[in-house]
């Protein structure tokens, strides 16, 4: 019997207060006895290992089985097609955000920041209930595409010069791997498992708008740094395909059997 925990240490304040209380109560009373019932506990990033140790879980019981991407995502999509659709010129820099439009994703930081970069095209791909608030906060250089197909998602990543994922909580952040696979440099917050996945791109302090602005300016003005992140990021993405992760799971199953 295996458990994939997917980093349950959710930040307080992102869900109703009574749920935070119930989770805390469960962790104190039931979590240790529950976790002992499993033969292996799978973690999606190495940072999760330390969190599990507070429940007296032995290290040999914890196994790293990260999230991944289809190997087909390593093939470069047609970014020019995306630029043409939204009338964005080749010499215009695109900063992309791609996620569910929810307050937990930190997209309001990008909307506020767009006023300070009038020459940059900020593109938000995704749908959700936070759309109107983002439109209210954003400058005229922001575009909202709504829901897109998998093909157009990859085209958007390929077309972009910088990808930002400012989420306040991610256990992993598969979209970071997707950006690396499409050779796009990445900036993320330091929340959850993102620093472990994005150990190649730039990282800003969660909710720190000034720090994010500095990191974005650095990447905009340093083309060589962008190239360096792209090169290393693509190599990392090649190691995180679902095929390789499935092989890892198979090894775990065989040892248990």
Tab-separated table of C-alpha atoms in Angstrom:
chain	number	residue	atom	x	y	z
A	1	UNK	CA	0.000	0.000	0.000
A	2	UNK	CA	1.543	3.268	-1.188
A	3	UNK	CA	0.654	6.885	-0.510
A	4	UNK	CA	1.568	9.856	-2.675
A	5	UNK	CA	1.258	12.782	-0.295
A	6	UNK	CA	1.633	15.625	-2.856
A	7	UNK	CA	2.882	18.033	-0.147
A	8	UNK	CA	-0.135	18.463	2.172
A	9	UNK	CA	1.503	21.395	4.003
A	10	UNK	CA	-0.909	23.914	2.466
A	11	UNK	CA	-0.284	27.552	3.550
A	12	UNK	CA	-2.749	28.972	6.027
A	13	UNK	CA	-5.159	31.570	4.696
A	14	UNK	CA	-5.645	30.088	1.222
A	15	UNK	CA	-8.620	28.012	2.346
A	16	UNK	CA	-11.404	28.632	4.914
A	17	UNK	CA	-10.165	28.966	8.496
A	18	UNK	CA	-12.158	26.018	9.814
A	19	UNK	CA	-10.415	23.725	7.308
A	20	UNK	CA	-6.997	24.953	8.458
A	21	UNK	CA	-8.079	24.106	12.001
A	22	UNK	CA	-9.339	20.626	11.072
A	23	UNK	CA	-6.152	19.808	9.161
A	24	UNK	CA	-4.011	20.921	12.088
A	25	UNK	CA	-6.098	18.810	14.441
A	26	UNK	CA	-5.817	15.770	12.156
A	27	UNK	CA	-2.027	16.167	11.919
A	28	UNK	CA	-1.701	16.251	15.714
A	29	UNK	CA	-4.042	13.363	16.512
A	30	UNK	CA	-4.307	10.926	13.594
A	31	UNK	CA	-1.547	11.580	11.055
A	32	UNK	CA	1.242	9.490	12.613
A	33	UNK	CA	-0.894	6.366	13.053
A	34	UNK	CA	-2.328	6.778	9.547
A	35	UNK	CA	1.062	7.175	7.852
A	36	UNK	CA	2.473	4.103	9.618
A	37	UNK	CA	-0.003	1.910	7.719
A	38	UNK	CA	1.705	2.536	4.368
A	39	UNK	CA	4.598	0.471	3.012
A	40	UNK	CA	6.009	3.440	1.105
A	41	UNK	CA	5.246	7.147	1.074
A	42	UNK	CA	5.936	8.758	-2.302
A	43	UNK	CA	7.002	12.387	-2.487
A	44	UNK	CA	6.882	14.574	-5.590
A	45	UNK	CA	9.874	16.725	-4.566
A	46	UNK	CA	12.787	16.349	-2.163
A	47	UNK	CA	11.700	19.273	0.022
A	48	UNK	CA	8.706	17.189	1.084
A	49	UNK	CA	10.982	14.687	2.825
A	50	UNK	CA	11.794	17.013	5.727
A	51	UNK	CA	8.115	17.841	6.217
A	52	UNK	CA	7.262	14.139	6.592
A	53	UNK	CA	9.971	13.558	9.180
A	54	UNK	CA	8.003	15.504	11.794
A	55	UNK	CA	5.641	12.501	11.809
A	56	UNK	CA	8.556	10.168	12.670
A	57	UNK	CA	8.587	8.614	9.202
A	58	UNK	CA	11.872	6.770	8.589
A	59	UNK	CA	13.867	7.892	5.572
A	60	UNK	CA	13.899	4.424	3.983
A	61	UNK	CA	10.107	4.488	3.854
A	62	UNK	CA	10.106	7.675	1.716
A	63	UNK	CA	10.691	7.445	-2.031
A	64	UNK	CA	10.968	10.252	-4.577
A	65	UNK	CA	8.502	9.820	-7.459
A	66	UNK	CA	8.225	13.280	-9.048
A	67	UNK	CA	5.630	14.566	-11.469
A	68	UNK	CA	6.477	14.789	-15.140
A	69	UNK	CA	5.524	15.624	-18.709
A	70	UNK	CA	4.795	13.599	-21.860
A	71	UNK	CA	7.983	13.070	-23.891
A	72	UNK	CA	6.165	14.611	-26.886
A	73	UNK	CA	6.312	17.997	-25.099
A	74	UNK	CA	10.060	18.098	-25.775
A	75	UNK	CA	9.316	18.676	-29.463
A	76	UNK	CA	9.278	22.410	-30.150
A	77	UNK	CA	5.845	23.845	-30.913
A	78	UNK	CA	5.107	26.572	-33.473
A	79	UNK	CA	5.420	29.740	-31.400
A	80	UNK	CA	5.073	31.955	-34.472
A	81	UNK	CA	1.510	30.693	-34.895
A	82	UNK	CA	0.627	31.915	-31.407
A	83	UNK	CA	2.193	35.346	-32.005
A	84	UNK	CA	0.345	35.706	-35.293
A	85	UNK	CA	-3.007	34.839	-33.705
A	86	UNK	CA	-2.648	37.551	-31.067
A	87	UNK	CA	-0.889	40.050	-33.350
A	88	UNK	CA	2.356	40.126	-31.369
A	89	UNK	CA	5.423	41.074	-33.402
A	90	UNK	CA	8.597	38.985	-33.443
A	91	UNK	CA	10.668	41.718	-31.787
A	92	UNK	CA	8.183	42.207	-28.929
A	93	UNK	CA	9.013	40.405	-25.682
A	94	UNK	CA	6.315	38.153	-24.239
A	95	UNK	CA	6.015	37.432	-20.524
A	96	UNK	CA	3.661	34.480	-20.077
A	97	UNK	CA	1.543	33.266	-17.173
A	98	UNK	CA	-0.228	29.953	-17.664
A	99	UNK	CA	-2.499	28.553	-14.961
A	100	UNK	CA	-5.971	28.447	-13.497
A	101	UNK	CA	-7.033	32.057	-12.823
A	102	UNK	CA	-7.342	31.814	-9.043
A	103	UNK	CA	-6.079	34.065	-6.240
A	104	UNK	CA	-3.800	31.265	-4.961
A	105	UNK	CA	-1.765	31.485	-8.183
A	106	UNK	CA	-0.414	34.977	-7.388
A	107	UNK	CA	-1.306	36.350	-10.816
A	108	UNK	CA	-2.349	39.696	-9.325
A	109	UNK	CA	1.383	40.361	-8.796
A	110	UNK	CA	1.963	40.144	-12.547
A	111	UNK	CA	-1.068	42.299	-13.325
A	112	UNK	CA	0.249	45.032	-11.005
A	113	UNK	CA	3.747	44.700	-12.429
A	114	UNK	CA	2.555	45.125	-16.015
A	115	UNK	CA	2.223	48.908	-15.485
A	116	UNK	CA	5.993	49.175	-14.983
A	117	UNK	CA	6.864	47.403	-18.247
A	118	UNK	CA	4.783	49.146	-20.948
A	119	UNK	CA	6.896	47.727	-23.796
A	120	UNK	CA	6.405	44.112	-22.712
A	121	UNK	CA	3.427	41.968	-23.741
A	122	UNK	CA	1.996	40.150	-20.706
A	123	UNK	CA	-0.085	37.139	-21.713
A	124	UNK	CA	-2.371	35.270	-19.289
A	125	UNK	CA	-3.432	31.822	-20.503
A	126	UNK	CA	-6.183	30.046	-18.579
A	127	UNK	CA	-9.650	30.513	-17.174
A	128	UNK	CA	-11.180	30.989	-13.713
A	129	UNK	CA	-13.095	33.229	-11.365
A	130	UNK	CA	-10.209	35.659	-10.818
A	131	UNK	CA	-10.356	36.981	-14.392
A	132	UNK	CA	-12.245	40.227	-13.766
A	133	UNK	CA	-10.001	41.167	-10.849
A	134	UNK	CA	-6.918	40.590	-12.993
A	135	UNK	CA	-8.343	42.734	-15.781
A	136	UNK	CA	-9.045	45.497	-13.271
A	137	UNK	CA	-5.460	45.420	-11.981
A	138	UNK	CA	-3.647	45.049	-15.306
A	139	UNK	CA	-2.320	47.574	-17.815
A	140	UNK	CA	-3.250	47.820	-21.497
A	141	UNK	CA	-0.286	45.645	-22.476
A	142	UNK	CA	-1.964	42.536	-20.967
A	143	UNK	CA	-3.760	39.850	-23.001
A	144	UNK	CA	-6.154	37.207	-21.712
A	145	UNK	CA	-6.594	34.202	-23.994
A	146	UNK	CA	-9.018	32.143	-21.917
A	147	UNK	CA	-8.926	28.365	-22.145
A	148	UNK	CA	-6.671	26.928	-24.858
A	149	UNK	CA	-5.956	23.486	-26.305
A	150	UNK	CA	-2.844	21.503	-25.365
A	151	UNK	CA	-1.362	22.392	-28.749
A	152	UNK	CA	-1.906	26.119	-28.279
A	153	UNK	CA	-0.582	25.904	-24.712
A	154	UNK	CA	2.732	24.591	-26.026
A	155	UNK	CA	2.718	27.223	-28.772
A	156	UNK	CA	2.258	29.937	-26.124
A	157	UNK	CA	5.181	28.594	-24.097
A	158	UNK	CA	7.371	28.372	-27.184
A	159	UNK	CA	6.452	31.880	-28.308
A	160	UNK	CA	7.252	33.464	-24.956
A	161	UNK	CA	10.556	35.010	-23.920
A	162	UNK	CA	9.942	34.590	-20.176
A	163	UNK	CA	7.543	32.415	-18.198
A	164	UNK	CA	6.500	33.470	-14.684
A	165	UNK	CA	4.743	31.220	-12.198
A	166	UNK	CA	4.097	33.381	-9.099
A	167	UNK	CA	1.943	30.817	-7.296
A	168	UNK	CA	1.530	30.999	-3.516
A	169	UNK	CA	1.442	27.210	-3.327
A	170	UNK	CA	2.487	24.368	-5.602
A	171	UNK	CA	3.444	20.891	-4.494
A	172	UNK	CA	5.446	20.562	-7.719
A	173	UNK	CA	4.549	22.863	-10.613
A	174	UNK	CA	4.405	20.719	-13.758
A	175	UNK	CA	3.990	23.854	-15.859
A	176	UNK	CA	7.609	24.758	-15.015
A	177	UNK	CA	8.772	21.558	-16.718
A	178	UNK	CA	6.504	22.347	-19.667
A	179	UNK	CA	8.189	25.752	-19.997
A	180	UNK	CA	11.654	24.180	-19.815
A	181	UNK	CA	10.620	21.641	-22.470
A	182	UNK	CA	9.648	24.475	-24.814
A	183	UNK	CA	12.968	26.252	-24.135
A	184	UNK	CA	11.518	29.151	-22.167
A	185	UNK	CA	13.376	30.698	-19.178
A	186	UNK	CA	11.423	30.605	-15.921
A	187	UNK	CA	10.813	32.767	-12.852
A	188	UNK	CA	8.877	31.285	-9.930
A	189	UNK	CA	8.044	32.127	-6.336
A	190	UNK	CA	9.847	30.299	-3.543
A	191	UNK	CA	6.629	28.631	-2.375
A	192	UNK	CA	6.060	24.901	-1.855
A	193	UNK	CA	8.004	22.624	-4.172
A	194	UNK	CA	8.708	25.281	-6.817
A	195	UNK	CA	12.317	26.006	-5.710
A	196	UNK	CA	13.133	22.309	-6.131
A	197	UNK	CA	11.625	22.100	-9.623
A	198	UNK	CA	12.946	25.501	-10.699
A	199	UNK	CA	16.510	25.091	-9.469
A	200	UNK	CA	17.717	26.458	-12.805
A	201	UNK	CA	15.662	29.629	-13.354
A	202	UNK	CA	15.194	32.658	-11.113
A	203	UNK	CA	13.259	32.580	-7.830
A	204	UNK	CA	11.641	35.482	-5.983
A	205	UNK	CA	10.274	35.704	-2.463
A	206	UNK	CA	6.579	34.855	-2.462
A	207	UNK	CA	4.355	37.972	-2.412
A	208	UNK	CA	7.389	40.271	-2.693
A	209	UNK	CA	6.504	42.490	-5.653
A	210	UNK	CA	9.799	44.411	-5.530
A	211	UNK	CA	11.853	41.212	-5.618
A	212	UNK	CA	9.793	39.914	-8.551
A	213	UNK	CA	10.294	43.187	-10.417
A	214	UNK	CA	14.067	42.972	-9.922
A	215	UNK	CA	14.209	39.370	-11.144
A	216	UNK	CA	12.084	40.201	-14.184
A	217	UNK	CA	14.234	43.215	-15.109
A	218	UNK	CA	17.352	41.091	-14.774
A	219	UNK	CA	16.012	38.459	-17.155
A	220	UNK	CA	14.652	40.996	-19.646
A	221	UNK	CA	17.995	42.816	-19.843
A	222	UNK	CA	20.255	39.748	-19.834
A	223	UNK	CA	19.798	37.713	-22.997
A	224	UNK	CA	22.776	35.480	-22.176
A	225	UNK	CA	21.225	34.524	-18.848
A	226	UNK	CA	18.006	33.623	-20.629
A	227	UNK	CA	19.952	31.379	-23.013
A	228	UNK	CA	21.756	29.699	-20.110
A	229	UNK	CA	18.481	28.920	-18.316
A	230	UNK	CA	16.947	27.643	-21.559
A	231	UNK	CA	19.832	25.248	-22.185
A	232	UNK	CA	19.909	23.788	-18.675
A	233	UNK	CA	16.120	23.781	-18.361
A	234	UNK	CA	15.656	21.712	-21.505
A	235	UNK	CA	18.166	19.134	-20.284
A	236	UNK	CA	16.298	18.896	-16.984
A	237	UNK	CA	12.920	18.442	-18.725
A	238	UNK	CA	14.315	15.434	-20.613
A	239	UNK	CA	14.813	13.642	-17.287
A	240	UNK	CA	11.229	14.168	-16.148
A	241	UNK	CA	9.122	12.398	-18.747
A	242	UNK	CA	6.244	10.209	-17.561
A	243	UNK	CA	7.944	7.196	-19.156
A	244	UNK	CA	10.985	7.547	-16.883
A	245	UNK	CA	8.822	8.214	-13.828
A	246	UNK	CA	6.721	5.126	-14.599
A	247	UNK	CA	9.960	3.111	-14.629
A	248	UNK	CA	10.721	4.487	-11.168
A	249	UNK	CA	7.315	3.399	-9.876
A	250	UNK	CA	7.820	-0.043	-11.402
A	251	UNK	CA	11.098	-0.425	-9.470
A	252	UNK	CA	9.295	0.464	-6.234
A	253	UNK	CA	6.497	-2.038	-6.919
A	254	UNK	CA	8.947	-4.848	-7.740
A	255	UNK	CA	10.884	-4.329	-4.507
A	256	UNK	CA	7.685	-4.409	-2.461
A	257	UNK	CA	6.402	-7.534	-4.184
